[in-house]
mmCIF file with all atom_site columns, C-alpha atoms in Angstrom:
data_model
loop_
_atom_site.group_PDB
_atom_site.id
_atom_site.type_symbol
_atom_site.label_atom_id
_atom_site.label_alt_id
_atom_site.label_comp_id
_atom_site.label_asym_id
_atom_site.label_entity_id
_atom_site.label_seq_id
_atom_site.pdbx_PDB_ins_code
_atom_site.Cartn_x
_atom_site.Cartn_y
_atom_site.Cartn_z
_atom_site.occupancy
_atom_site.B_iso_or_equiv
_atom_site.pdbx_formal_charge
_atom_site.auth_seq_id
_atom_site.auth_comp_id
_atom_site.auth_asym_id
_atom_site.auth_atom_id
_atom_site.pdbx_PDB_model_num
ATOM 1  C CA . UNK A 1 1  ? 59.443 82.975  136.101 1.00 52.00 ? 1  UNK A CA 1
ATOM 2  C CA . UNK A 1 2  ? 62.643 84.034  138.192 1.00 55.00 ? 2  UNK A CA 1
ATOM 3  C CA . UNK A 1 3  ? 62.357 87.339  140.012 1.00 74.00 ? 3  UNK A CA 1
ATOM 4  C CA . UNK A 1 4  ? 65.883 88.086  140.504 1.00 84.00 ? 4  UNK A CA 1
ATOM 5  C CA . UNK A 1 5  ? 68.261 85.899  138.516 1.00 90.00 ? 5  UNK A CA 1
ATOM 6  C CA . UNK A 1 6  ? 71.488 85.271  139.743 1.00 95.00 ? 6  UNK A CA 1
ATOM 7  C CA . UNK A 1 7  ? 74.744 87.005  138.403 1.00 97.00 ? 7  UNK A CA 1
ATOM 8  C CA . UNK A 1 8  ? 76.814 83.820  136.648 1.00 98.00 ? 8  UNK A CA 1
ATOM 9  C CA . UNK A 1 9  ? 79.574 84.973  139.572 1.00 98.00 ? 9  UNK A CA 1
ATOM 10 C CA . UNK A 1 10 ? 77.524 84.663  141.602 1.00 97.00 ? 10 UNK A CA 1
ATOM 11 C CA . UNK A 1 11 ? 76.881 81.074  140.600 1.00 97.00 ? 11 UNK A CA 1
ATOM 12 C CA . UNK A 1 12 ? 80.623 80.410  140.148 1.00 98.00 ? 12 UNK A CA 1
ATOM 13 C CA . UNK A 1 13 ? 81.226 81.069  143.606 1.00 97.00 ? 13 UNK A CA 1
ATOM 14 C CA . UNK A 1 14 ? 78.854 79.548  145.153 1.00 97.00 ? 14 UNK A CA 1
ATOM 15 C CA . UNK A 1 15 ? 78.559 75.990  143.006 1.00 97.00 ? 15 UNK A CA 1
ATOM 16 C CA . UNK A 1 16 ? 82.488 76.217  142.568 1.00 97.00 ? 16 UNK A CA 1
ATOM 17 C CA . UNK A 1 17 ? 84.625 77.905  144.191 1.00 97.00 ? 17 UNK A CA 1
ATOM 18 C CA . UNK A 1 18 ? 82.808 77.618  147.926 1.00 97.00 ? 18 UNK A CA 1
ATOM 19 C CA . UNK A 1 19 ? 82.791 73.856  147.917 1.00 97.00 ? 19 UNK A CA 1
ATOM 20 C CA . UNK A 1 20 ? 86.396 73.543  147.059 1.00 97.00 ? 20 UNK A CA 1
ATOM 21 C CA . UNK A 1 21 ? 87.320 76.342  149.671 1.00 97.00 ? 21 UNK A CA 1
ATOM 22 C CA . UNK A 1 22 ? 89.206 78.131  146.779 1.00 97.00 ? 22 UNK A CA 1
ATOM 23 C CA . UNK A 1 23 ? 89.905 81.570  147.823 1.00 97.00 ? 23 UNK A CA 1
ATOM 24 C CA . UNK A 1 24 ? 89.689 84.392  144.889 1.00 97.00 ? 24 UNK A CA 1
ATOM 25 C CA . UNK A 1 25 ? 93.599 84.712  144.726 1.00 98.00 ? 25 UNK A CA 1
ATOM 26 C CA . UNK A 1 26 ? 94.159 81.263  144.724 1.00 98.00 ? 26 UNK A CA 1
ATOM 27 C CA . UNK A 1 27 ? 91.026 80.608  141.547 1.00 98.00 ? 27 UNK A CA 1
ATOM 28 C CA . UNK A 1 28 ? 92.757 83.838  139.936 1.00 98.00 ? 28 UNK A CA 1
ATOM 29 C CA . UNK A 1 29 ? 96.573 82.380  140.085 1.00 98.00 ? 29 UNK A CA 1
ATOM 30 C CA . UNK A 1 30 ? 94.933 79.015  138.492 1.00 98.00 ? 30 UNK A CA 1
ATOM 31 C CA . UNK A 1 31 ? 93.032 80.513  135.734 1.00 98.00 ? 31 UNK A CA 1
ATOM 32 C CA . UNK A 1 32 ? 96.212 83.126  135.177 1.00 98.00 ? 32 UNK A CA 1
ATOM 33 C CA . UNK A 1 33 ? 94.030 86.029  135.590 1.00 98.00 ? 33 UNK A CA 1
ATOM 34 C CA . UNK A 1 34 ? 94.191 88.801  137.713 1.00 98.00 ? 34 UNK A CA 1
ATOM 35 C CA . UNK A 1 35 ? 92.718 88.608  141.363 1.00 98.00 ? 35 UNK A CA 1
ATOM 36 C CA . UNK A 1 36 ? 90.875 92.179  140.896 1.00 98.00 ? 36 UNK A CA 1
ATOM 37 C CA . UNK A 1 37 ? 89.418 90.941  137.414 1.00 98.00 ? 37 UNK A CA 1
ATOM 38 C CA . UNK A 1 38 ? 87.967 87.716  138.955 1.00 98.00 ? 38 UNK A CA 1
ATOM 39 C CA . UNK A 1 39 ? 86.680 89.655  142.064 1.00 98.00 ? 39 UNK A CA 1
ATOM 40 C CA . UNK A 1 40 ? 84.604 91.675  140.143 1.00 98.00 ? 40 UNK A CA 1
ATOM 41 C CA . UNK A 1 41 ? 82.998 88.454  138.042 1.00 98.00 ? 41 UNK A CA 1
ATOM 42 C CA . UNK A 1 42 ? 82.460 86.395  141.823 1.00 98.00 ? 42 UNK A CA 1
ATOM 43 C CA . UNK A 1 43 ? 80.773 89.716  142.852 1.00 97.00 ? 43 UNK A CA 1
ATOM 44 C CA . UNK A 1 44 ? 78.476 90.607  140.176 1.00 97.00 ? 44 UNK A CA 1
ATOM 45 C CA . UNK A 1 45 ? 80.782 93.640  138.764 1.00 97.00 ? 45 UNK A CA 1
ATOM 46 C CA . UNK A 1 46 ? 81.791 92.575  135.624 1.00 98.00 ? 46 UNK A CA 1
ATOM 47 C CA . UNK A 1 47 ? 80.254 89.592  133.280 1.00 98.00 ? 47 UNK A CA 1
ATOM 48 C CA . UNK A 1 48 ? 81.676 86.014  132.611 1.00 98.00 ? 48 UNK A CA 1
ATOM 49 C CA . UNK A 1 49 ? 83.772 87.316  129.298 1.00 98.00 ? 49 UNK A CA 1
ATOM 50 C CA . UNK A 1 50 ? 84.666 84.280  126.577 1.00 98.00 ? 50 UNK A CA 1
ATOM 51 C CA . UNK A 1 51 ? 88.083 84.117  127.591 1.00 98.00 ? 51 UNK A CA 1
ATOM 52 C CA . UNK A 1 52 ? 87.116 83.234  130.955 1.00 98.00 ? 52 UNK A CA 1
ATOM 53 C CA . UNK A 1 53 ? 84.572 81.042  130.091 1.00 98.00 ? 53 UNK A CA 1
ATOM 54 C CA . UNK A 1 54 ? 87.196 79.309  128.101 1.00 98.00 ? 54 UNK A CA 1
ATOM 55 C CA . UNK A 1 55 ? 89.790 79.324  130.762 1.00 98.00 ? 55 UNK A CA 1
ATOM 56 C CA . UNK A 1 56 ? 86.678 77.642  133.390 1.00 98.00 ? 56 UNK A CA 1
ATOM 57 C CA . UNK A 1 57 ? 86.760 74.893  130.629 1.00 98.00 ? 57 UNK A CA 1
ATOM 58 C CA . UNK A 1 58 ? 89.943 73.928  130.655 1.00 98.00 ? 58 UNK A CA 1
ATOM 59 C CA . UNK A 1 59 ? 90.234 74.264  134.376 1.00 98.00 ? 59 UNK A CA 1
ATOM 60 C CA . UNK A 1 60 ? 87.352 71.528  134.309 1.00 97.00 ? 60 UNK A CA 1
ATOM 61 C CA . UNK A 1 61 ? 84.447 73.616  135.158 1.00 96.00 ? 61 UNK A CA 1
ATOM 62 C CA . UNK A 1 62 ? 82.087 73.150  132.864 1.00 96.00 ? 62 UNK A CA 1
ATOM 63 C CA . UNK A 1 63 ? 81.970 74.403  129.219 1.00 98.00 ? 63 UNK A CA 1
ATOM 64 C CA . UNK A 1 64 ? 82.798 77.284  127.748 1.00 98.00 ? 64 UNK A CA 1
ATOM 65 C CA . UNK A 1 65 ? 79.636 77.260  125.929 1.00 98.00 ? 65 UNK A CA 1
ATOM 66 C CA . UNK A 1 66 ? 78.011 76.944  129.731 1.00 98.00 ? 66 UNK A CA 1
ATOM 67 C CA . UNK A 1 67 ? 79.560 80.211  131.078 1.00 98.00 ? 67 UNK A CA 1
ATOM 68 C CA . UNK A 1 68 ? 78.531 81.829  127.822 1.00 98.00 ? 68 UNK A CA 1
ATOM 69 C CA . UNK A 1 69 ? 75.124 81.137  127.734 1.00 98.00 ? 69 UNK A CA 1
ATOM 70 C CA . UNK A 1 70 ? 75.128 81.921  131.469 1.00 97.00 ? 70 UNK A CA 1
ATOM 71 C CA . UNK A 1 71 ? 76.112 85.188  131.070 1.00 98.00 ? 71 UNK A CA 1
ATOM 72 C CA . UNK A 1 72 ? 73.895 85.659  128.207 1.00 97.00 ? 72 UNK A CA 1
ATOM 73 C CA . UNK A 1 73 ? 70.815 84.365  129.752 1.00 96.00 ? 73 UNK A CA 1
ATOM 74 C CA . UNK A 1 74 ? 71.769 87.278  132.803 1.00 97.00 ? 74 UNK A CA 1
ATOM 75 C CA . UNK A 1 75 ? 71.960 89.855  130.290 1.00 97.00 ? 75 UNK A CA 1
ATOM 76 C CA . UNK A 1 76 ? 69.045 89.514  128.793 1.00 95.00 ? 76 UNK A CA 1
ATOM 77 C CA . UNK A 1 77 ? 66.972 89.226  132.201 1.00 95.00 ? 77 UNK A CA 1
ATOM 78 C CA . UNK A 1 78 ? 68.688 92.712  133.324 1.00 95.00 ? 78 UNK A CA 1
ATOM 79 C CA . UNK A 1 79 ? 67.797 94.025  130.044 1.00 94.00 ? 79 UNK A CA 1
ATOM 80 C CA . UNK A 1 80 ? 63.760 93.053  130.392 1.00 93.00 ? 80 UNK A CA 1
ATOM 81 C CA . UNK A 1 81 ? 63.458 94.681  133.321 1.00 92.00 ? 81 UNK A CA 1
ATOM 82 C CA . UNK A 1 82 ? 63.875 97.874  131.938 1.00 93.00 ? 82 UNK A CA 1
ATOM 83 C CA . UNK A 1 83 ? 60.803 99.345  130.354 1.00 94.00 ? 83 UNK A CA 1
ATOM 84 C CA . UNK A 1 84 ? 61.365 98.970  126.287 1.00 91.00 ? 84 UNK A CA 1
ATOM 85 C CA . UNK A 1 85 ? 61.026 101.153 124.007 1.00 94.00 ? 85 UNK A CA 1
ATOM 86 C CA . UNK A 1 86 ? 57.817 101.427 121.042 1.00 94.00 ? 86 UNK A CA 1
ATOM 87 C CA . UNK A 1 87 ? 59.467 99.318  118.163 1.00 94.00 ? 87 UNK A CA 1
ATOM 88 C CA . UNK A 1 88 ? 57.753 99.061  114.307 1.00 93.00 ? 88 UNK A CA 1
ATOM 89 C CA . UNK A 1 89 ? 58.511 95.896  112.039 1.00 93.00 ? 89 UNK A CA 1
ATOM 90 C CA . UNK A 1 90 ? 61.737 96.736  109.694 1.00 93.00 ? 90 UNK A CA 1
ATOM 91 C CA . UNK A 1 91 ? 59.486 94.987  106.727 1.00 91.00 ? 91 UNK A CA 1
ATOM 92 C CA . UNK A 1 92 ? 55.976 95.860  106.388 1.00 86.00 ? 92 UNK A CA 1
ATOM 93 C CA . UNK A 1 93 ? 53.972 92.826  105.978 1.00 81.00 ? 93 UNK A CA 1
ATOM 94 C CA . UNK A 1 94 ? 52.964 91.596  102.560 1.00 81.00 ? 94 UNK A CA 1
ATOM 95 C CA . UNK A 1 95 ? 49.186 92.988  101.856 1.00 74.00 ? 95 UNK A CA 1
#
């Protein structure tokens, strides 16, 4: 099991936009999104939204359904480690 999973920005920048040498105002100007916006994504501030992920498809990185799931996947780890709370069944079962 992972003990800290990475923030999908965090994975863009380092699997994408590193190895090209594409700074964040240059990757913002190509996906026609605002170099503040995309800052906070690369930097763990803000979550890979579907418009984005749809705009990394058509840029050629990856799919849309990719970044999505990404994201998802992140969510869902940040939301186990918080402690839950004491849930009952919405149907009780059939005696």
């Amino acid at each position: 099991m992972i003990h800290t999973h990475p923030h999908p920005g965090e994975i863009l920048k380092e699997t994408v936009f590193a190895p090209l040498d594409l700074s964040v105002t240059e990757a913002a100007e190509r996906l026609a999104m605002s170099r503040v916006a995309l800052s906070r994504v690369l930097n763990g501030k803000a979550g890979i939204s579907p418009d984005l992920a749809l705009r990394l498809e058509k840029a050629g990185v990856g799919t849309a359904r990719l970044w999505v799931n990404l994201q998802a996947n992140y969510d869902l780890w940040v939301a186990m480690q918080h402690k839950q709370p004491a849930v009952r069944a919405l149907q009780e079962a059939p005696v």
